[in-house]
mmCIF file of N, CA and C in Angstrom:
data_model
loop_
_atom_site.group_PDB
_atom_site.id
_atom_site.type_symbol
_atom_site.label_atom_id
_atom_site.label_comp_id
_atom_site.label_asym_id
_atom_site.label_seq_id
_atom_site.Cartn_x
_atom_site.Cartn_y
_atom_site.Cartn_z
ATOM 1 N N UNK E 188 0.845 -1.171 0.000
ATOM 2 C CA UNK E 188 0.000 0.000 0.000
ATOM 3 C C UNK E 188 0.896 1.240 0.000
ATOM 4 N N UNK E 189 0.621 2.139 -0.998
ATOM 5 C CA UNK E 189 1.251 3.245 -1.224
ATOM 6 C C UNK E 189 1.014 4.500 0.106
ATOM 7 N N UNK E 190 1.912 5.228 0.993
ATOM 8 C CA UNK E 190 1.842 5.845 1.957
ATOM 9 C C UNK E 190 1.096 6.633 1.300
ATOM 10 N N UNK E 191 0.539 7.364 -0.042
ATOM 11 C CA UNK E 191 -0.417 8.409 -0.152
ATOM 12 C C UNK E 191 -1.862 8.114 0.610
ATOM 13 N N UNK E 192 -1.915 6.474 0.234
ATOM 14 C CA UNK E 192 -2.914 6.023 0.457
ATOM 15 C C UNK E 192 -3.403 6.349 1.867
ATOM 16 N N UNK E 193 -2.555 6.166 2.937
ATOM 17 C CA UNK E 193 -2.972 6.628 4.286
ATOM 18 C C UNK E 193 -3.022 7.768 4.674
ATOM 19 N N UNK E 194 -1.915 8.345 3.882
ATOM 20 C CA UNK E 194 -2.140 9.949 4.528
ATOM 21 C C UNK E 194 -1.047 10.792 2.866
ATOM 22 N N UNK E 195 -2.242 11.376 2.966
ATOM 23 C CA UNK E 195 -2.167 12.265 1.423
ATOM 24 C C UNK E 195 -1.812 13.694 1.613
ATOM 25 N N UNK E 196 -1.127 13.745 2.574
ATOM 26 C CA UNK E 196 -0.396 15.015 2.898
ATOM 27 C C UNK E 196 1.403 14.786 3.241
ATOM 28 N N UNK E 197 1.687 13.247 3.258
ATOM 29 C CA UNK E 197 2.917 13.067 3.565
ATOM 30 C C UNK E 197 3.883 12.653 2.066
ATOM 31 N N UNK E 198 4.653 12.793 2.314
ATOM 32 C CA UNK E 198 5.610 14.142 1.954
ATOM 33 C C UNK E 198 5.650 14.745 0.653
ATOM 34 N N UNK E 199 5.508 15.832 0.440
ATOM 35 C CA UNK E 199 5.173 16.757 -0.604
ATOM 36 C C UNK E 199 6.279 16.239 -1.887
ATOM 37 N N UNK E 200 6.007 15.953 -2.608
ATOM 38 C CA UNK E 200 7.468 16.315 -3.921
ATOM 39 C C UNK E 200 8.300 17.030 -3.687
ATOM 40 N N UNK E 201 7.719 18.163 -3.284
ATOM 41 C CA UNK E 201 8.809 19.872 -2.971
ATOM 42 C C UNK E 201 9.314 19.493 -2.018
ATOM 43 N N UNK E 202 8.998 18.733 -0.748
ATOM 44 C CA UNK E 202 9.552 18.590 0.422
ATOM 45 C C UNK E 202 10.981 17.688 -0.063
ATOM 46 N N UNK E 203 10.259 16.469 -0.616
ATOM 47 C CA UNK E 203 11.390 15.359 -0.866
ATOM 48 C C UNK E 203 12.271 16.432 -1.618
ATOM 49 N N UNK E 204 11.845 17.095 -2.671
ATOM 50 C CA UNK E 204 13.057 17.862 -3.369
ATOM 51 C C UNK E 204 14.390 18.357 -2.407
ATOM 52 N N UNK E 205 13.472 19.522 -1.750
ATOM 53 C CA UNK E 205 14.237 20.457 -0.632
ATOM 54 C C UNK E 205 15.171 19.175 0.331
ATOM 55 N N UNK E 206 14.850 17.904 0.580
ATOM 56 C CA UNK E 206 15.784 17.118 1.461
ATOM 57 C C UNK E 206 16.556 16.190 0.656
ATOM 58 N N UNK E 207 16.428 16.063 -0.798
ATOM 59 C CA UNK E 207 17.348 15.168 -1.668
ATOM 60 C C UNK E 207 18.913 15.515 -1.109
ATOM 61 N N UNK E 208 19.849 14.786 -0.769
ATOM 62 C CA UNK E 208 20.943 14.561 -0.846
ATOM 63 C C UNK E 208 21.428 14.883 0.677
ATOM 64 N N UNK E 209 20.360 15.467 1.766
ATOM 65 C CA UNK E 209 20.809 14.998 3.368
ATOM 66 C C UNK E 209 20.320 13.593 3.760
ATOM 67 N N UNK E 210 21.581 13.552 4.731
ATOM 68 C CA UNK E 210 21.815 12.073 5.561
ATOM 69 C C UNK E 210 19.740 12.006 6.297
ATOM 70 N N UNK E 211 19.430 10.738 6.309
ATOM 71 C CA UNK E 211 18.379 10.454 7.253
ATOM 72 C C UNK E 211 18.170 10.973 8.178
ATOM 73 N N UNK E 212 19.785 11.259 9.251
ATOM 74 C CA UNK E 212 19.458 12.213 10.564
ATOM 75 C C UNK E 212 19.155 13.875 9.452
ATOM 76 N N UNK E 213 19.634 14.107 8.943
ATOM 77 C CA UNK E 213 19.859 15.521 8.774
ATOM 78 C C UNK E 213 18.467 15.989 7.983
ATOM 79 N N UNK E 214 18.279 15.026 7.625
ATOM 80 C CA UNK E 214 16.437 15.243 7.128
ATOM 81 C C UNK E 214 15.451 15.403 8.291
ATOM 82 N N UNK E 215 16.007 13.877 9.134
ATOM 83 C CA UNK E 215 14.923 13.791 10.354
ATOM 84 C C UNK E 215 14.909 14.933 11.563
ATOM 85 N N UNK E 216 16.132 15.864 11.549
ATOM 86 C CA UNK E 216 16.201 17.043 12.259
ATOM 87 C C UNK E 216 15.268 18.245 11.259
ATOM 88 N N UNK E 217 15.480 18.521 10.532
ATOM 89 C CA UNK E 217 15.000 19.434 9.634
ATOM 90 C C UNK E 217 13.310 19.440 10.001
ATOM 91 N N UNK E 218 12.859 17.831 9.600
ATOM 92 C CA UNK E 218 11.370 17.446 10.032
ATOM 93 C C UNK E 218 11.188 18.308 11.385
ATOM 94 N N UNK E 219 11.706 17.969 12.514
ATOM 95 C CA UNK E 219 11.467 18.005 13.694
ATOM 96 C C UNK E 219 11.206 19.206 14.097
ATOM 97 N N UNK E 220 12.607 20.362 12.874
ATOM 98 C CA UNK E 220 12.105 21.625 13.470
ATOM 99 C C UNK E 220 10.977 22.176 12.707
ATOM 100 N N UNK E 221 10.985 22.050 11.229
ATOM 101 C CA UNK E 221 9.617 22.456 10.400
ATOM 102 C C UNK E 221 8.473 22.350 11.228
ATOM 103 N N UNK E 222 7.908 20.706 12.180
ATOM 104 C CA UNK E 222 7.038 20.686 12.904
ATOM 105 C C UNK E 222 6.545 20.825 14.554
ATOM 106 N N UNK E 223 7.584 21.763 14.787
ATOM 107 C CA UNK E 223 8.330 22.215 16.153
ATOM 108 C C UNK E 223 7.987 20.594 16.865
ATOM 109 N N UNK E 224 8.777 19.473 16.800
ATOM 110 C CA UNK E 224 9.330 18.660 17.720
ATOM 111 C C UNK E 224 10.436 17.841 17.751
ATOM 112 N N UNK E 225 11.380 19.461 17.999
ATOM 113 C CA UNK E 225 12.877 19.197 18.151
ATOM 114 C C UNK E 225 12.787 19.221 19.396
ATOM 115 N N UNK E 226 14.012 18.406 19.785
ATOM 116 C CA UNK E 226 13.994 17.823 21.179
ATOM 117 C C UNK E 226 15.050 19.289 21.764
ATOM 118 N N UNK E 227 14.566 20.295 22.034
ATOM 119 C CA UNK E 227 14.867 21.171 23.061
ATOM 120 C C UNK E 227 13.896 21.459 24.276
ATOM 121 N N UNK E 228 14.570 22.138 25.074
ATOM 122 C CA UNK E 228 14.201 22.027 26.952
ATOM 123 C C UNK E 228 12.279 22.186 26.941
ATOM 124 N N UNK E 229 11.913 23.186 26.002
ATOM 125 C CA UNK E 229 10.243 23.524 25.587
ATOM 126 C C UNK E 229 9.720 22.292 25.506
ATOM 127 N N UNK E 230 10.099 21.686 24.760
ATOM 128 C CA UNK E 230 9.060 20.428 23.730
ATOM 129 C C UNK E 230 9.302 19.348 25.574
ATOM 130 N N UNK E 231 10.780 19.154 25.624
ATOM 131 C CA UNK E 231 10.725 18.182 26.197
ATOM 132 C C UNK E 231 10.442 18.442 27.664
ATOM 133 N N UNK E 232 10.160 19.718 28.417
ATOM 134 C CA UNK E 232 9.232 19.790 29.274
ATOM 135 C C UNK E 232 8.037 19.424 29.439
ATOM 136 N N UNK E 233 7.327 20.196 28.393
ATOM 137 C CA UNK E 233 5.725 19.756 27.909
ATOM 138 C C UNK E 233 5.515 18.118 28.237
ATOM 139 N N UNK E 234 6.287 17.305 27.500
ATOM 140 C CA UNK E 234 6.304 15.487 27.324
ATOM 141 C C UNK E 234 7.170 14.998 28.607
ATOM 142 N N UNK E 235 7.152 16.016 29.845
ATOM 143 C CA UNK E 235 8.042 15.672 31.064
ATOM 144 C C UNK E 235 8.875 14.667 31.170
ATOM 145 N N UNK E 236 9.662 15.180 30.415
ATOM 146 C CA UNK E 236 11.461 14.516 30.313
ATOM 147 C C UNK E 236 12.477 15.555 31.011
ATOM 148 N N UNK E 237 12.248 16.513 30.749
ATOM 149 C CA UNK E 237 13.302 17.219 31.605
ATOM 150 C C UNK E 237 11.936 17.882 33.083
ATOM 151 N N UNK E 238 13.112 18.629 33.826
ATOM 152 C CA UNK E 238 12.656 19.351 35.047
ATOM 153 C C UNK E 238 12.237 20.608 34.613
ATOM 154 N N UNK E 239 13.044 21.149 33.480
ATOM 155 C CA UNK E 239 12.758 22.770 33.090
ATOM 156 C C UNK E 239 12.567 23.080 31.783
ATOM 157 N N UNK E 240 11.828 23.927 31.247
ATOM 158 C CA UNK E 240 11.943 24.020 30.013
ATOM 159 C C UNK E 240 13.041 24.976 29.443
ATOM 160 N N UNK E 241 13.676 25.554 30.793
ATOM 161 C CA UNK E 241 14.803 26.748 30.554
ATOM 162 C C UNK E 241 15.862 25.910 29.496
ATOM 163 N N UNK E 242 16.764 26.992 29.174
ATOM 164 C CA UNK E 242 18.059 26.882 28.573
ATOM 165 C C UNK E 242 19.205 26.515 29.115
ATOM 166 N N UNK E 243 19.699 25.419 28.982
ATOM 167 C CA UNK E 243 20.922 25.177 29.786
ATOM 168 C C UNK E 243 21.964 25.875 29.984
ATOM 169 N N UNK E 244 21.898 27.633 28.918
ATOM 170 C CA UNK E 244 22.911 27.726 28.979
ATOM 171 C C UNK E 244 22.923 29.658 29.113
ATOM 172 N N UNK E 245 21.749 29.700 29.653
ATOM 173 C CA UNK E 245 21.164 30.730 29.767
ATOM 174 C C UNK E 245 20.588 31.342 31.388
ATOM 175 N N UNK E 246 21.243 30.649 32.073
ATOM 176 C CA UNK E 246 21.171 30.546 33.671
ATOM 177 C C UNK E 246 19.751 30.295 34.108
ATOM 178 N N UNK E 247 19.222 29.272 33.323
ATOM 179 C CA UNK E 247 17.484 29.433 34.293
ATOM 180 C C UNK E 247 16.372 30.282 33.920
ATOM 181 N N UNK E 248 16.688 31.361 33.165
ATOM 182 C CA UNK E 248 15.951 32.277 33.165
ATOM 183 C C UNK E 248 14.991 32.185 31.873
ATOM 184 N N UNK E 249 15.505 31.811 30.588
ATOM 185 C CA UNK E 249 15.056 31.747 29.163
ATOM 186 C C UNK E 249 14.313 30.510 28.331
ATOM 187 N N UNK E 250 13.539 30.446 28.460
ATOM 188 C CA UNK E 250 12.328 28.908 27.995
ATOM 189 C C UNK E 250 13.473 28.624 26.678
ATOM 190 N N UNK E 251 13.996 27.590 26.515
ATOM 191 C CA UNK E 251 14.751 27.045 25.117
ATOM 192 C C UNK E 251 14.022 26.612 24.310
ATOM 193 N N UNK E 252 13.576 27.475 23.131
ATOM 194 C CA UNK E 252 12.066 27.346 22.587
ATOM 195 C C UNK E 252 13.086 27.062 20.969
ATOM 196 N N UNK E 253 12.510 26.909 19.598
ATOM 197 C CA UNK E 253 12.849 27.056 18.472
ATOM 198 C C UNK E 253 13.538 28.943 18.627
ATOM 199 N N UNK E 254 13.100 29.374 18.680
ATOM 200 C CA UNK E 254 13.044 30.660 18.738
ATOM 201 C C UNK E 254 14.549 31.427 19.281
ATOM 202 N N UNK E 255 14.257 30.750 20.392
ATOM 203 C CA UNK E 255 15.617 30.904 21.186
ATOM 204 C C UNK E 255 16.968 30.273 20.900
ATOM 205 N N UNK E 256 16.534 29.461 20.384
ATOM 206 C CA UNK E 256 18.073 28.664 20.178
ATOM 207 C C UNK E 256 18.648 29.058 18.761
ATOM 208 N N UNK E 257 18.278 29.496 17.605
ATOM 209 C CA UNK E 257 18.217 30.363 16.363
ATOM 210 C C UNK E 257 18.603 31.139 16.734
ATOM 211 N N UNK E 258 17.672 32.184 17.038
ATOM 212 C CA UNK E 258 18.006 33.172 16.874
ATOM 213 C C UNK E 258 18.831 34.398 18.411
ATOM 214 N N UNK E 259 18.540 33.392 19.384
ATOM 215 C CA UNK E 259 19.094 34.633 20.804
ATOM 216 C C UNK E 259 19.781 33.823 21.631
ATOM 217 N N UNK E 260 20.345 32.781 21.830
ATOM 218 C CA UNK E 260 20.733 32.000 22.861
ATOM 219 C C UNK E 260 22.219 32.520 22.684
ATOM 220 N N UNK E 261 23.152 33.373 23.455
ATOM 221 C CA UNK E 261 24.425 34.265 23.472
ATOM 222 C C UNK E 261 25.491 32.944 23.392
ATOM 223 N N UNK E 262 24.926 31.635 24.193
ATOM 224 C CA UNK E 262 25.915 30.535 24.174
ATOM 225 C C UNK E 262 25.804 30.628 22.447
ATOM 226 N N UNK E 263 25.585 30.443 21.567
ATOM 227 C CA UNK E 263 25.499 29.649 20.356
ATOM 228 C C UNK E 263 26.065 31.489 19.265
ATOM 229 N N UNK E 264 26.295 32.046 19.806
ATOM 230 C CA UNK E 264 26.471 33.367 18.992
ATOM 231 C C UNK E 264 27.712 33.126 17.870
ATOM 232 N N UNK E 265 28.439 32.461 18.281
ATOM 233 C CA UNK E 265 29.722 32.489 16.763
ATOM 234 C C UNK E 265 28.966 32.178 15.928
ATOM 235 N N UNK E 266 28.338 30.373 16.443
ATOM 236 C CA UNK E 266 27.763 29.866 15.158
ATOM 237 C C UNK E 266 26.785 30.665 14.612
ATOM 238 N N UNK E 267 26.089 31.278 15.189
ATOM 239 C CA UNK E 267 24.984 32.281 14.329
ATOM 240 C C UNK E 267 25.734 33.132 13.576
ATOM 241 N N UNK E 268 26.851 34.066 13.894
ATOM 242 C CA UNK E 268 27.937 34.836 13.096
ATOM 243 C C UNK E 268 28.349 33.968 11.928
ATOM 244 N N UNK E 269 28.794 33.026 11.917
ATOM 245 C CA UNK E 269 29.410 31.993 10.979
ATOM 246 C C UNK E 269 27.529 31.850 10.040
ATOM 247 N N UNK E 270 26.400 32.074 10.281
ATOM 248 C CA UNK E 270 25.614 31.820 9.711
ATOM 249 C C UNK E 270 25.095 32.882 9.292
ATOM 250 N N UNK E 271 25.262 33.930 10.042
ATOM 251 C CA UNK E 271 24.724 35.441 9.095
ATOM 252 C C UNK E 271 25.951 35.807 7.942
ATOM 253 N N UNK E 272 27.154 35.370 7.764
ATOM 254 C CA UNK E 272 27.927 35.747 6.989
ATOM 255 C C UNK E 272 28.073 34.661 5.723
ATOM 256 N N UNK E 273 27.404 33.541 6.228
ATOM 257 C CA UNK E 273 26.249 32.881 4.437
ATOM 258 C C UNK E 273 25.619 33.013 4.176
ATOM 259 N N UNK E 274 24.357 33.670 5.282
ATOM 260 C CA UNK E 274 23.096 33.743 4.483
ATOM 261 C C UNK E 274 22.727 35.411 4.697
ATOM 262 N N UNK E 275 23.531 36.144 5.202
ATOM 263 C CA UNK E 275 22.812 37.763 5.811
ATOM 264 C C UNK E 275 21.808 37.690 6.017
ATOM 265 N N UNK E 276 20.836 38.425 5.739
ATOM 266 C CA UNK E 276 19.735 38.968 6.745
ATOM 267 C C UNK E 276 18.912 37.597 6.767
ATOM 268 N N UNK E 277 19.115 37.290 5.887
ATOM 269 C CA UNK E 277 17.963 35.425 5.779
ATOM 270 C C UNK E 277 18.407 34.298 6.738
ATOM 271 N N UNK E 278 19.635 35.049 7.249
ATOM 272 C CA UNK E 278 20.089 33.883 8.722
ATOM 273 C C UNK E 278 19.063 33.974 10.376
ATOM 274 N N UNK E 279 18.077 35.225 9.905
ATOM 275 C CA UNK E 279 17.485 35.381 10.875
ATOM 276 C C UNK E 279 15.683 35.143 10.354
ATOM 277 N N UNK E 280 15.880 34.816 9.438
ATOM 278 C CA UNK E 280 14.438 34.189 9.032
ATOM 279 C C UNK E 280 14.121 32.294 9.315
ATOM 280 N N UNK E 281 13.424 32.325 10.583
ATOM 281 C CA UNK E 281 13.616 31.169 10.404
ATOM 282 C C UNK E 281 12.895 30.114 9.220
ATOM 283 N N UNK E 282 11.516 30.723 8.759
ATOM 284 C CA UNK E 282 11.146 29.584 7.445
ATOM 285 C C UNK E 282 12.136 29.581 6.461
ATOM 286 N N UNK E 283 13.021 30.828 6.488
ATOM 287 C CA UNK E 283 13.781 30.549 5.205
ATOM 288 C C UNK E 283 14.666 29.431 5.868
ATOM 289 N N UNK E 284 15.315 29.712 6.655
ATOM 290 C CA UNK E 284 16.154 28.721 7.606
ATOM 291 C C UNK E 284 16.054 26.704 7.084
ATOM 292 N N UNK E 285 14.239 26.839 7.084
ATOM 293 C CA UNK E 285 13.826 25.561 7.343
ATOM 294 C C UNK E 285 13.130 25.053 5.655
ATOM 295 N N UNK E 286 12.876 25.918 4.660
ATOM 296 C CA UNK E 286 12.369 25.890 3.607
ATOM 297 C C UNK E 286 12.994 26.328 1.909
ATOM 298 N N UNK E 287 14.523 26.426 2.467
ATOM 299 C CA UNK E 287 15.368 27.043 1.196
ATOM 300 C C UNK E 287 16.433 26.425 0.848
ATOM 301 N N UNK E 288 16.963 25.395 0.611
ATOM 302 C CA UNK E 288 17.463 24.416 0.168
ATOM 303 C C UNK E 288 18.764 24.976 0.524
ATOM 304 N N UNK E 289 19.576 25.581 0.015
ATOM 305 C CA UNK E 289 20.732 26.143 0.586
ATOM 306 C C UNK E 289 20.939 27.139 2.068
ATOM 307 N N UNK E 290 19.516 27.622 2.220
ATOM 308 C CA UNK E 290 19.589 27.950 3.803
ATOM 309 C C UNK E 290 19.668 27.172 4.505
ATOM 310 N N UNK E 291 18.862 25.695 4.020
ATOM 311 C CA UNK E 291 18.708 24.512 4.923
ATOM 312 C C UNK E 291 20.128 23.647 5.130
ATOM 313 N N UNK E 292 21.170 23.827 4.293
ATOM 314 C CA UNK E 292 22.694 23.157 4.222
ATOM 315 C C UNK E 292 23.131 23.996 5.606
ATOM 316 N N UNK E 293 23.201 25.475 5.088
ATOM 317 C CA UNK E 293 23.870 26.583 6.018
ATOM 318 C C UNK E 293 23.115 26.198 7.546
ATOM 319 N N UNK E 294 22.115 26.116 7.927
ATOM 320 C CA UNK E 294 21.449 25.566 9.345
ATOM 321 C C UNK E 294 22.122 24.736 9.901
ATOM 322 N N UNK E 295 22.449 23.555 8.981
ATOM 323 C CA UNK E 295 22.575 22.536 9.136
ATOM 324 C C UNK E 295 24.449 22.624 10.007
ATOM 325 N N UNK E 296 24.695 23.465 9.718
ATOM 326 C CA UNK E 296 26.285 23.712 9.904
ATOM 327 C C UNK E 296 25.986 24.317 11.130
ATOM 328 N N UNK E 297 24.849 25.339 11.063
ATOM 329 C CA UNK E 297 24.751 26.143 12.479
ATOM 330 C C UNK E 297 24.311 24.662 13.668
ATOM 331 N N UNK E 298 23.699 23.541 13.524
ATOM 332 C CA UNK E 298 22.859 23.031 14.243
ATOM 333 C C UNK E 298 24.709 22.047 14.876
ATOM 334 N N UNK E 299 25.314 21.705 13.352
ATOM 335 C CA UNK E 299 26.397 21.074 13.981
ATOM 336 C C UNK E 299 27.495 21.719 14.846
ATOM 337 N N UNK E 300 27.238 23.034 14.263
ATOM 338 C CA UNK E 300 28.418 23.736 15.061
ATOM 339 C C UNK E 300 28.017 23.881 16.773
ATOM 340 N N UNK E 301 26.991 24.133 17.030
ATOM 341 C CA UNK E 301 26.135 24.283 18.284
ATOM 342 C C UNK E 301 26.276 23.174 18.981
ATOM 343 N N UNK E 302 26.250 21.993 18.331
ATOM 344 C CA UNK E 302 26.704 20.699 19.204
ATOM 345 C C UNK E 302 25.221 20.517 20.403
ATOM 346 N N UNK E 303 24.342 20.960 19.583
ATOM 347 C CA UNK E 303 22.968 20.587 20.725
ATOM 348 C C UNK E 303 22.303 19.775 20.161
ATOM 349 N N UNK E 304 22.235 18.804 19.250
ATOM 350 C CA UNK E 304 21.827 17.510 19.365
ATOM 351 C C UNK E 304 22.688 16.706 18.863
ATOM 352 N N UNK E 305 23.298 15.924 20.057
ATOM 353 C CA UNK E 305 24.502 14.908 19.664
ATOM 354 C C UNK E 305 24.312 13.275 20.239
#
């Protein structure tokens, strides 16, 4: 049975396009953040796995949301530098981030350089 058959919204042509030639993990991260359930402190509070939804690296104070870890988390600031100087102002867009085939390579460097899902 063809997966359209069950669910006729999974995965777009354009989607498969936009992920042709990343590794399985590097697709299956991409998924996770497109449908906010990347495993940061937010998500995995909510599904009580961790104690906090804070930032580990942000003294307690800052929910580690999609949001935060992109674009404001001061721990992760080179790699964001190293990512505004490939993509300029589109390093702070996150759909472009998650929906532009070469923004999505450049992320992908920010996500490894960050060393937050290993």
């Amino acid at each position: 049975m063809a997966l359209g058959a069950i669910d006729n919204t999974a995965p777009s042509p354009k989607y498969l396009k936009l992920i042709d030639g990343l590794t399985r993990k590097q697709a299956s991260l991409i998924t996770q953040f497109r449908t906010s359930h990347v495993p940061l402190n937010y998500l995995l509070f909510r599904i009580h796995k961790v104690d906090s939804p804070a930032c580990p690296h942000c003294g307690g104070i800052t929910v580690e949301t999609i949001r935060h870890y992109i674009l404001e988390c001061p721990h992760h600031a080179a790699a964001r530098h190293a990512l505004r100087l490939k993509l300029g102002r589109h390093a702070s867009e996150i759909p472009t981030l998650l929906h532009d085939k070469l923004a999505i390579r450049e992320f992908l460097r920010y996500v490894h350089a960050t060393g937050r899902f290993k």
